[in-house]
Amino acid sequence: MTNSFHSITVERATEAYVLSRGKARFLSIAQAIRAIRTLMPACRATDRELEELLATLSLVHGVPVAFDTNSADDVAPQLHS
């Protein structure tokens, strides 16, 4: 018997996280980025790239998003659905 492990991509991990939050009131971008970085410590994507991917997938799957990360322009966190 051969054991093989399939590698998971950042995109698939991100989509799985978004889908897991589908019944929650909203998806926290900051919390999602922390979770993805915990799951994939060698992830080379920037926080901004992860934020864009999370926002896109949340929109596709109809999950409201809280943009609660610190941004360079110090804009207050916002909730979008």
Short mmCIF file of C-alpha atoms in Angstrom, two decimals:
data_model
loop_
_atom_site.label_atom_id
_atom_site.label_comp_id
_atom_site.label_asym_id
_atom_site.label_seq_id
_atom_site.Cartn_x
_atom_site.Cartn_y
_atom_site.Cartn_z
CA MET A 1 0.00 0.00 0.00
CA THR A 2 1.37 3.36 -1.01
CA ASN A 3 0.59 6.46 0.97
CA SER A 4 0.60 9.65 -1.00
CA PHE A 5 -0.22 13.13 0.12
CA HIS A 6 -1.70 15.61 -2.25
CA SER A 7 -0.28 19.07 -2.04
CA ILE A 8 -2.76 21.81 -1.39
CA THR A 9 -2.54 25.12 -3.18
CA VAL A 10 -3.07 28.49 -1.56
CA GLU A 11 -6.13 28.95 -3.75
CA ARG A 12 -7.71 25.68 -2.58
CA ALA A 13 -6.91 26.36 1.08
CA THR A 14 -8.39 29.83 0.74
CA GLU A 15 -11.55 28.55 -0.93
CA ALA A 16 -11.95 25.86 1.74
CA TYR A 17 -11.67 28.54 4.43
CA VAL A 18 -14.25 30.76 2.71
CA LEU A 19 -16.66 27.85 2.34
CA SER A 20 -16.21 26.96 6.02
CA ARG A 21 -17.34 30.48 6.95
CA GLY A 22 -20.46 30.38 4.80
CA LYS A 23 -22.87 30.13 7.74
CA ALA A 24 -21.08 32.73 9.84
CA ARG A 25 -22.21 36.35 9.93
CA PHE A 26 -19.12 37.39 7.98
CA LEU A 27 -15.58 36.41 7.06
CA SER A 28 -12.80 38.35 8.78
CA ILE A 29 -9.97 38.95 6.31
CA ALA A 30 -7.44 39.34 9.15
CA GLN A 31 -8.51 36.09 10.81
CA ALA A 32 -8.53 34.26 7.48
CA ILE A 33 -4.99 35.39 6.65
CA ARG A 34 -3.78 34.21 10.09
CA ALA A 35 -5.49 30.84 9.57
CA ILE A 36 -3.99 30.37 6.11
CA ARG A 37 -0.51 31.33 7.33
CA THR A 38 -0.88 28.83 10.20
CA LEU A 39 -1.96 26.08 7.81
CA MET A 40 0.67 27.00 5.21
CA PRO A 41 3.67 28.63 6.93
CA ALA A 42 5.72 28.52 3.71
CA CYS A 43 3.05 30.44 1.76
CA ARG A 44 4.76 33.01 -0.47
CA ALA A 45 1.65 35.07 -1.20
CA THR A 46 1.61 38.54 0.32
CA ASP A 47 -1.11 39.59 2.73
CA ARG A 48 -2.49 41.85 -0.01
CA GLU A 49 -2.65 38.92 -2.47
CA LEU A 50 -4.41 36.77 0.13
CA GLU A 51 -6.82 39.62 0.88
CA GLU A 52 -7.73 39.94 -2.81
CA LEU A 53 -8.17 36.17 -3.19
CA LEU A 54 -10.32 35.96 -0.05
CA ALA A 55 -12.48 38.88 -1.18
CA THR A 56 -12.97 37.40 -4.64
CA LEU A 57 -13.88 33.95 -3.34
CA SER A 58 -16.18 35.43 -0.71
CA LEU A 59 -18.01 37.31 -3.43
CA VAL A 60 -18.28 34.19 -5.59
CA HIS A 61 -19.68 32.16 -2.69
CA GLY A 62 -21.89 34.90 -1.24
CA VAL A 63 -20.07 35.23 2.07
CA PRO A 64 -20.07 38.74 3.64
CA VAL A 65 -16.57 40.11 4.23
CA ALA A 66 -15.03 42.29 6.94
CA PHE A 67 -12.00 44.10 5.54
CA ASP A 68 -10.37 44.37 8.95
CA THR A 69 -6.68 44.27 8.09
CA ASN A 70 -4.37 47.20 8.65
CA SER A 71 -3.90 49.03 5.39
CA ALA A 72 -1.24 51.43 4.28
CA ASP A 73 -3.73 54.29 4.00
CA ASP A 74 -5.25 53.68 7.49
CA VAL A 75 -8.80 53.28 6.22
CA ALA A 76 -11.22 52.06 8.88
CA PRO A 77 -12.30 48.39 8.61
CA GLN A 78 -15.48 47.88 6.62
CA LEU A 79 -18.07 45.14 6.29
CA HIS A 80 -19.22 44.26 2.76
CA SER A 81 -21.78 41.76 1.57
#
